[in-house]
Short mmCIF file of N, CA and C in Angstrom, two decimals:
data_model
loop_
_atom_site.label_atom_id
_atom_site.label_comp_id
_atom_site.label_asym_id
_atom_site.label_seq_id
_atom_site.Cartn_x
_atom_site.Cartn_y
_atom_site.Cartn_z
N UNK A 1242 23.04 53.12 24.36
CA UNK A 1242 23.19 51.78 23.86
C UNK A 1242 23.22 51.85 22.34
N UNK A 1243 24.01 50.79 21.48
CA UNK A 1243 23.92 50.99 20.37
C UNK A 1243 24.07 49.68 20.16
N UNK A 1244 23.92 49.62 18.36
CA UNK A 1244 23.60 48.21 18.03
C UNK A 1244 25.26 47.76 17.62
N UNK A 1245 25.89 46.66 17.40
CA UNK A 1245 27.13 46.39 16.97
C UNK A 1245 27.21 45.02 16.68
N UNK A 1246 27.99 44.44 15.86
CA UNK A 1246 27.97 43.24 15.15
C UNK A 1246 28.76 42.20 16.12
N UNK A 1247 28.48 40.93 16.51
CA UNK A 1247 29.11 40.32 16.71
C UNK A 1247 30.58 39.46 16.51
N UNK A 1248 31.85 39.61 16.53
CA UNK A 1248 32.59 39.19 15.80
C UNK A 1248 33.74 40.42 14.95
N UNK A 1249 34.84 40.15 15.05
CA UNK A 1249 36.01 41.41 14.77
C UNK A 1249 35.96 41.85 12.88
N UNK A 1250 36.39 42.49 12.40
CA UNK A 1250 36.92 42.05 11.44
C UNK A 1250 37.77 41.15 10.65
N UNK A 1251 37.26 40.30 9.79
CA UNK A 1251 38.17 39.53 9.26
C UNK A 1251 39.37 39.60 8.10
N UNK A 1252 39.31 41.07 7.80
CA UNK A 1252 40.40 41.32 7.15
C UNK A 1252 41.50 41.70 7.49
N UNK A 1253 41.75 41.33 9.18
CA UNK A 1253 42.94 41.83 9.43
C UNK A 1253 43.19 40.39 10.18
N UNK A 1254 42.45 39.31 10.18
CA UNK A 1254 43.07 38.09 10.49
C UNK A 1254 42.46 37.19 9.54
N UNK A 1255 43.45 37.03 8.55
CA UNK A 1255 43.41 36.33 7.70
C UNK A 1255 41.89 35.73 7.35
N UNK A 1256 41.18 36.04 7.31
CA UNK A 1256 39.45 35.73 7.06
C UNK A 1256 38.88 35.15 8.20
N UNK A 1257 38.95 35.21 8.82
CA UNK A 1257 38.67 34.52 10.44
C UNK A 1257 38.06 35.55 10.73
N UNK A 1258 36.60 35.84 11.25
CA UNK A 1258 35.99 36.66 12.23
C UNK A 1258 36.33 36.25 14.01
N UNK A 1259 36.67 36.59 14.42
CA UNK A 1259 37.41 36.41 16.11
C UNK A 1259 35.51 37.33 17.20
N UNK A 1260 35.16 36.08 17.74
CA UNK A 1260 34.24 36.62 18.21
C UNK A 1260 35.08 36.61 20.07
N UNK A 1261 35.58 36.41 20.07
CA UNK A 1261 35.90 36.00 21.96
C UNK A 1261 37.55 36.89 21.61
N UNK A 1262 37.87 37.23 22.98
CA UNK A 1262 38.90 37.54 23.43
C UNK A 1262 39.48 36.95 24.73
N UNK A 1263 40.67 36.44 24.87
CA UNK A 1263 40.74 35.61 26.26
C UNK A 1263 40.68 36.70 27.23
N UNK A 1264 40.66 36.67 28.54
CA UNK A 1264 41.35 37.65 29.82
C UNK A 1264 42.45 37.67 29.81
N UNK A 1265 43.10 36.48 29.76
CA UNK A 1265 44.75 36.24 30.66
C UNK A 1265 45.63 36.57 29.96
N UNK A 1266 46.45 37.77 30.39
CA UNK A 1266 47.35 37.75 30.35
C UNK A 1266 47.28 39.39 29.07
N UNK A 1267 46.17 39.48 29.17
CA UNK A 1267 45.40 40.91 28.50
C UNK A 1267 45.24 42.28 29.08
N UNK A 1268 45.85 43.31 28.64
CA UNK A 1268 45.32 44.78 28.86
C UNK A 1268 43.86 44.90 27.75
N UNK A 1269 43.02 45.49 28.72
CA UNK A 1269 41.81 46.51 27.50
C UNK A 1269 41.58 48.37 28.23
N UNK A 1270 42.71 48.43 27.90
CA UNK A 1270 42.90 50.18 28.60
C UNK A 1270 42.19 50.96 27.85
N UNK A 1271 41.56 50.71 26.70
CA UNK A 1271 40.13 51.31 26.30
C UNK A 1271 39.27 50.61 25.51
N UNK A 1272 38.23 50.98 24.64
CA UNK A 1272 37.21 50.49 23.95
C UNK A 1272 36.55 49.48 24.32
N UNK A 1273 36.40 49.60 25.82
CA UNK A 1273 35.53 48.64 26.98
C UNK A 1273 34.03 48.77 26.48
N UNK A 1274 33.50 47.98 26.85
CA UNK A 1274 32.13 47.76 26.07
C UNK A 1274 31.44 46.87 26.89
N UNK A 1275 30.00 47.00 27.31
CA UNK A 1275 28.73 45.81 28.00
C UNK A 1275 27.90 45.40 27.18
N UNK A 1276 27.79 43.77 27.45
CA UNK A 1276 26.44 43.23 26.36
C UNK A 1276 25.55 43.01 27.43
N UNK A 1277 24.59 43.20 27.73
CA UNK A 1277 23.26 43.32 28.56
C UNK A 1277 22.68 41.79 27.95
N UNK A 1278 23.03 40.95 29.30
CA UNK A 1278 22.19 39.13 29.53
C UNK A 1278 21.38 39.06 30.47
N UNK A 1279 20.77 37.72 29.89
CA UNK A 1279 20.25 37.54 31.18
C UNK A 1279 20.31 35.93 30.87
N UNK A 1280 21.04 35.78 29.85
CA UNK A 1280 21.58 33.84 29.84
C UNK A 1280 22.83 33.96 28.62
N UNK A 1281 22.63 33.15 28.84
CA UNK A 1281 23.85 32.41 27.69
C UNK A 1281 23.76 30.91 26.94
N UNK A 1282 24.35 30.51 25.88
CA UNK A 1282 23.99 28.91 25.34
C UNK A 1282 24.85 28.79 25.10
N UNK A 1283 25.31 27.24 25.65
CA UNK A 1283 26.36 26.60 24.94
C UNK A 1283 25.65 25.09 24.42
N UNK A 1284 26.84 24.74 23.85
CA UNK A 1284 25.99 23.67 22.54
C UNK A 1284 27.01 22.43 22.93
N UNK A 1285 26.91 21.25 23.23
CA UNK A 1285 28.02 20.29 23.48
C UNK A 1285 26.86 18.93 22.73
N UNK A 1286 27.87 18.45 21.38
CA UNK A 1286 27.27 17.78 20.67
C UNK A 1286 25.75 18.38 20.47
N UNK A 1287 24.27 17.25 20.52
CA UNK A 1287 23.16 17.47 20.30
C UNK A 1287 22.70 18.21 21.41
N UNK A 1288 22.92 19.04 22.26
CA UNK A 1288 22.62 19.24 23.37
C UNK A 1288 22.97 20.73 23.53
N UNK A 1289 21.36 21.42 23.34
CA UNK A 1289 21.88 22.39 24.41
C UNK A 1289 21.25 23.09 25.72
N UNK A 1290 22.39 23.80 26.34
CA UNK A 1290 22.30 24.55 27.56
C UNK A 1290 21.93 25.82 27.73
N UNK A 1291 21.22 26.55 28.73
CA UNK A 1291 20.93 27.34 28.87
C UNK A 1291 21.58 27.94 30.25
N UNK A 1292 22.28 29.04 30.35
CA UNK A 1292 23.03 29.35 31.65
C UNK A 1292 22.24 30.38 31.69
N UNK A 1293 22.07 30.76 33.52
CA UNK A 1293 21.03 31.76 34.30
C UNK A 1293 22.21 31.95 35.32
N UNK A 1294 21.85 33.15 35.85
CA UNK A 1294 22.51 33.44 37.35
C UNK A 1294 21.60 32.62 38.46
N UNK A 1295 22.45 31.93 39.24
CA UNK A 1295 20.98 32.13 40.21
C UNK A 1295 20.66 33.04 41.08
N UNK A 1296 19.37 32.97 40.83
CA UNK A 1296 18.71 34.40 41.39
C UNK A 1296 17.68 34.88 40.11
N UNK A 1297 18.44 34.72 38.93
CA UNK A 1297 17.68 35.27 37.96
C UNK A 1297 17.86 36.43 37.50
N UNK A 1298 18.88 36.98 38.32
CA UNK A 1298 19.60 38.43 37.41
C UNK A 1298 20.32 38.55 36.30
N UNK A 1299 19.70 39.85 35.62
CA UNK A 1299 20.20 40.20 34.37
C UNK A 1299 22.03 40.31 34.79
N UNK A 1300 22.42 40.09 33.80
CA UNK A 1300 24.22 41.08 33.85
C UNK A 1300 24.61 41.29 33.23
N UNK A 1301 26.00 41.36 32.81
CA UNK A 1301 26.83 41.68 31.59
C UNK A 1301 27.81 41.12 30.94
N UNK A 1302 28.58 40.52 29.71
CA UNK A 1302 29.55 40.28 29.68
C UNK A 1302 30.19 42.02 29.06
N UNK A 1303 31.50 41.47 29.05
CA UNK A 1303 32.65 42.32 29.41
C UNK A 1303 32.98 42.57 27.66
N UNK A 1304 32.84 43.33 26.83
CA UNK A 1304 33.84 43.64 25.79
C UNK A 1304 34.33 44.27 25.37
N UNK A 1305 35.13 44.12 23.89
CA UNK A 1305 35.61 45.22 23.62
C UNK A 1305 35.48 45.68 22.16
N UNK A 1306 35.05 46.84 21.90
CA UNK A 1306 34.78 47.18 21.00
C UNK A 1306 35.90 47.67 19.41
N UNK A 1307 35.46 47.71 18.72
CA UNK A 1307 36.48 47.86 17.36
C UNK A 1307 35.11 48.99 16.47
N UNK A 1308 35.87 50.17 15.78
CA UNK A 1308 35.52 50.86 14.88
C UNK A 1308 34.87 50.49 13.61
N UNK A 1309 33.76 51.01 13.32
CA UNK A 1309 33.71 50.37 11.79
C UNK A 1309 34.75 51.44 10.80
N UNK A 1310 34.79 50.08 9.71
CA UNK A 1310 35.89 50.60 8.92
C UNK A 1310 35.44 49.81 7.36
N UNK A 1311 35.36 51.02 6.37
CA UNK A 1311 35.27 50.38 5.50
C UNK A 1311 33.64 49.98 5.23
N UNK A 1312 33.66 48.68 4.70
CA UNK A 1312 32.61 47.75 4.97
C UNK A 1312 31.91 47.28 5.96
N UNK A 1313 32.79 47.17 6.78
CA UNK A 1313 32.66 46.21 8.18
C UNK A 1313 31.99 47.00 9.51
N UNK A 1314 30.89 46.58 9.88
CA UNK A 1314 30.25 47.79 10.58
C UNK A 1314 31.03 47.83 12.46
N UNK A 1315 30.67 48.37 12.62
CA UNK A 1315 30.69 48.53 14.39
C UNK A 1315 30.76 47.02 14.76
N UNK A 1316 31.94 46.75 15.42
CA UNK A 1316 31.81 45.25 15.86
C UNK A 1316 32.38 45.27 17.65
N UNK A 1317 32.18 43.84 17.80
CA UNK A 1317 32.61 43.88 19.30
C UNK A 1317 32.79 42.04 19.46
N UNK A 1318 33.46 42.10 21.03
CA UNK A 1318 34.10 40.30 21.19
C UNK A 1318 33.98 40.93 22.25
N UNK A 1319 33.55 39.37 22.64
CA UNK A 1319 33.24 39.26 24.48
C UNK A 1319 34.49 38.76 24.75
N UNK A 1320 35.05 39.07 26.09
CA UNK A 1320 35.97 38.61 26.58
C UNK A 1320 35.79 37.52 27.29
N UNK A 1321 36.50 36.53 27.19
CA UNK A 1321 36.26 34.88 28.16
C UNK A 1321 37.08 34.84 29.39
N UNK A 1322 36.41 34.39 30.25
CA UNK A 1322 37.75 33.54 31.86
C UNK A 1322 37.39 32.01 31.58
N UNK A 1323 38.17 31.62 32.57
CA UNK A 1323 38.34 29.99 32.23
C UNK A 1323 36.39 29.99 33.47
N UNK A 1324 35.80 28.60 32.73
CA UNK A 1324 34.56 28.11 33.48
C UNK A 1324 34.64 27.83 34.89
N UNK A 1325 33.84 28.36 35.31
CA UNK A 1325 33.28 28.19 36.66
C UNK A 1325 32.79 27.05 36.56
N UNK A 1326 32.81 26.18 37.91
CA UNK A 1326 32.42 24.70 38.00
C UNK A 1326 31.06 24.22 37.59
N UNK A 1327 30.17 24.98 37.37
CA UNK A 1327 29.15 25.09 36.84
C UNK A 1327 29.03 24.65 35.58
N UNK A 1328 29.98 25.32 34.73
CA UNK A 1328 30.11 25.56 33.05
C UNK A 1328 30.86 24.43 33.00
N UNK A 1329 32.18 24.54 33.69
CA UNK A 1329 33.10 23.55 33.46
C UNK A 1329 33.13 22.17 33.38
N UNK A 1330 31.78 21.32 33.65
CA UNK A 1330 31.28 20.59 33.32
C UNK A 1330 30.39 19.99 31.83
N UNK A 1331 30.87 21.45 30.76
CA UNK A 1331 30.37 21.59 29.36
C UNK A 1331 31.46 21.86 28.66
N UNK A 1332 32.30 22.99 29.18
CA UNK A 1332 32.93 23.57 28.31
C UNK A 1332 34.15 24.68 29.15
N UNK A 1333 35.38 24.92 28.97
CA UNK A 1333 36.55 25.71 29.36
C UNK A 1333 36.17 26.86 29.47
N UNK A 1334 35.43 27.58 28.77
CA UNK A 1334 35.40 28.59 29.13
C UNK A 1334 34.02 29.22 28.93
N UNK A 1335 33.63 30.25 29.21
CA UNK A 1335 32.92 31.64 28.95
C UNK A 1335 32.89 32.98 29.33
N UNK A 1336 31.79 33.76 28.79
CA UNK A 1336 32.05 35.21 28.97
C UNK A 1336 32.32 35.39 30.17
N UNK A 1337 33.12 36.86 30.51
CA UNK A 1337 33.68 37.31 31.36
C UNK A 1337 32.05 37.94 32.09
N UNK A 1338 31.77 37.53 33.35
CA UNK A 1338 30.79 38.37 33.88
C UNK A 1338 30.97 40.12 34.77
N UNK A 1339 30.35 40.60 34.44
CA UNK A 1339 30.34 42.22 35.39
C UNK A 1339 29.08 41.92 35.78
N UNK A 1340 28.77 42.34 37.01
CA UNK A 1340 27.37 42.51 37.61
C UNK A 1340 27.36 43.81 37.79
N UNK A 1341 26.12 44.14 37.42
CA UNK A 1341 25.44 45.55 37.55
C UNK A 1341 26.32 46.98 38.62
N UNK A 1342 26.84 46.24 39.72
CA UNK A 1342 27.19 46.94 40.64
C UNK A 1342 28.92 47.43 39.86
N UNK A 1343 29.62 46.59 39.13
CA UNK A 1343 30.97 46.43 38.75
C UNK A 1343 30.89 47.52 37.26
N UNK A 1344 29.24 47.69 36.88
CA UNK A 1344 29.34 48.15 35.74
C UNK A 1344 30.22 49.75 35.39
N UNK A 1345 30.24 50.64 36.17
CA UNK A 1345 31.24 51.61 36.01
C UNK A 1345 32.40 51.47 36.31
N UNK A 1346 32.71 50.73 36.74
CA UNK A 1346 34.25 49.85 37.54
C UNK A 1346 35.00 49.58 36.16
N UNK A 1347 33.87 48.88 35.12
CA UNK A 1347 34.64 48.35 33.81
C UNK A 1347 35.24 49.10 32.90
N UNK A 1348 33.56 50.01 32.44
CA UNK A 1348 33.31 51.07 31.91
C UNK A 1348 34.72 52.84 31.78
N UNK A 1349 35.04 52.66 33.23
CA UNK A 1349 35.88 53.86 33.34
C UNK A 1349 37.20 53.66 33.60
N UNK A 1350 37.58 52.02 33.47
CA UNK A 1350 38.75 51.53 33.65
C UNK A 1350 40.12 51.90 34.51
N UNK A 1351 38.93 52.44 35.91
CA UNK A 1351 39.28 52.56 37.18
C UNK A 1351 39.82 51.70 38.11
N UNK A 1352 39.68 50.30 37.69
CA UNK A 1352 39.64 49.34 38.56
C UNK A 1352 40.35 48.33 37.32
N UNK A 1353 41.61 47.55 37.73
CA UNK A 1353 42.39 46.86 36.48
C UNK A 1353 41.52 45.52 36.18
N UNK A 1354 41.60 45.09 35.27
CA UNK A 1354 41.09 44.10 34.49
C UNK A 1354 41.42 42.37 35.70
N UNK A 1355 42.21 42.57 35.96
CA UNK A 1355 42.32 41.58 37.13
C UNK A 1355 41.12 41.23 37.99
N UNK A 1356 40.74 42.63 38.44
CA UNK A 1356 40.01 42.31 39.56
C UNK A 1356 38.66 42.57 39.24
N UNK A 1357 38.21 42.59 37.96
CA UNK A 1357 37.28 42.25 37.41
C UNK A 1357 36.39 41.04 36.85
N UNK A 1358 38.26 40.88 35.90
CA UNK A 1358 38.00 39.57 34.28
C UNK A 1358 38.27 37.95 35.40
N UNK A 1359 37.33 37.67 36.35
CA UNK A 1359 37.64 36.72 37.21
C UNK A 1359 36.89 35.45 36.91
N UNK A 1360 36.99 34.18 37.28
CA UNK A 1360 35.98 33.02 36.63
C UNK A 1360 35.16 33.58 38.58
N UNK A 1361 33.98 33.69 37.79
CA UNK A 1361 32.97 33.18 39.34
C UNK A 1361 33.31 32.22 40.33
N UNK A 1362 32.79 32.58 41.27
CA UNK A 1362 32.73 31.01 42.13
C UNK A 1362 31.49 29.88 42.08
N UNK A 1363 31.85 28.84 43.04
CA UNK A 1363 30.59 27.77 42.48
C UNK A 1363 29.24 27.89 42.86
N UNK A 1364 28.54 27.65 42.24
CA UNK A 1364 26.98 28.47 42.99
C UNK A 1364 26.61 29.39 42.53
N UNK A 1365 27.16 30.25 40.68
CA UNK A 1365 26.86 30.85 40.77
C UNK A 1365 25.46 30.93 39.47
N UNK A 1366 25.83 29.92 39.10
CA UNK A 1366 25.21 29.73 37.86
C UNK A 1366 24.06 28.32 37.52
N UNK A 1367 22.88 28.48 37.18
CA UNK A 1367 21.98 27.79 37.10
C UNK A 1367 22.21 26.85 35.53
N UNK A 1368 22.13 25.96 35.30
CA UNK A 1368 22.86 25.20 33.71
C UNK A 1368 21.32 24.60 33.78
N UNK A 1369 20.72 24.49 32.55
CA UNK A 1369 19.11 24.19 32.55
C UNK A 1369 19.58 23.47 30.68
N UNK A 1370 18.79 22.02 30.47
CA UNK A 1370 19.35 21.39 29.09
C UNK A 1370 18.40 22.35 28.62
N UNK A 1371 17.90 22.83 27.43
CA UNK A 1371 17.22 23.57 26.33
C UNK A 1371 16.50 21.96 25.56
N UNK A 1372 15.36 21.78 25.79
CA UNK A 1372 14.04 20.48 25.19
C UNK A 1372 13.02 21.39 24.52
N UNK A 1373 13.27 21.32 23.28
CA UNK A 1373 11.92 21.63 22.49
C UNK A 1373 11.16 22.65 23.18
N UNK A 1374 11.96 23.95 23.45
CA UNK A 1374 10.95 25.20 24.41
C UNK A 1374 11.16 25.22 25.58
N UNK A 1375 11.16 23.59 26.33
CA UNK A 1375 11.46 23.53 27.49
C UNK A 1375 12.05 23.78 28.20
N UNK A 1376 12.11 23.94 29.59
CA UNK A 1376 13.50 24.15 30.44
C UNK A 1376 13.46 23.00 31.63
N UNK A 1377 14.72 21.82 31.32
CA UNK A 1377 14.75 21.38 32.32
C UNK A 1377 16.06 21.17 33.04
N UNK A 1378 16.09 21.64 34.55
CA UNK A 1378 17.29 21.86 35.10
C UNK A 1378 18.17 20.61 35.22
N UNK A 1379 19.03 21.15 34.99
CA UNK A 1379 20.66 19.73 34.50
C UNK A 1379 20.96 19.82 36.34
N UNK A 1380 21.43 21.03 36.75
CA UNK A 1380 22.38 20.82 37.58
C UNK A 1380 22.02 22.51 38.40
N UNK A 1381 21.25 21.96 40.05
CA UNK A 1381 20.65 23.23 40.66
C UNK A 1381 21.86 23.71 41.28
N UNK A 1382 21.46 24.99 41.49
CA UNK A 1382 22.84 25.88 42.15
C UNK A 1382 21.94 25.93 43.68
N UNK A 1383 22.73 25.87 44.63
CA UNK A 1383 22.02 26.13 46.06
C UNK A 1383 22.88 27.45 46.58
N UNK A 1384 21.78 28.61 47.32
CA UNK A 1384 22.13 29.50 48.15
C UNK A 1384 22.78 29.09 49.16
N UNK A 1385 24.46 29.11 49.76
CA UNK A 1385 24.25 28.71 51.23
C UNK A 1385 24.35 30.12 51.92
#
């Protein structure tokens, strides 16, 4: 594991740091990369969210890594799919998930980006508002 900066270089897009990469319509035939979660936040107006698996498992999003060069140290961008019905009730998109089991699948780019870089299905994700420390659940996910 190593440490790496969030966000691309911005000297090769016009001063813009590029933290996300879409899926669609994308090859990443190397410099595949895992960020080790176990939530995520999104922010819609004053409000924010806290995303969990349900179940409570750790996982991964999906990225891809870039060289340091120069100034600019070791960086990396998560790759996005369009929101699962869960999310999609906040926001279009987020990180691409790998679960633990998919993690060499990504890693050795054995298995094409298709059948990886997929939006979840519904149920899969716990959305909890973020109150002053608190956690209170917006919207429960049920096992069927």
């Amino acid at each position: 594991m190593v440490e790496a900066t969030w966000g691309s270089d911005p000297r090769f897009s016009a001063g813009v740091t590029y933290r996300f990469a879409r899926a669609e319509g994308q090859t990443f035939p190397s410099h595949r990369c895992l960020i080790p979660a176990s939530e995520f936040h999104m922010t819609v107006g004053d409000k924010r969210y806290r995303v969990t698996l349900d179940g409570g498992n750790h996982f991964y999003l999906a990225g891809v890594w870039e060289p340091a060069m120069a100034d600019w140290p070791l960086c990396y961008r998560v790759i996005t799919v369009a929101a699962n019905p869960e999310v999609a009730r906040y926001q279009e998109r987020h990180g691409a998930i790998i679960q633990r089991r998919q993690v060499m699948q990504w890693l050795d780019a054995q298995v094409p980006e298709a059948d990886l870089l997929q939006t979840p299905p519904a149920r899969t994700f716990i959305v909890e508002e973020i109150t002053s420390g608190s956690r209170r659940p917006v919207q429960q996910a049920l096992a069927l």
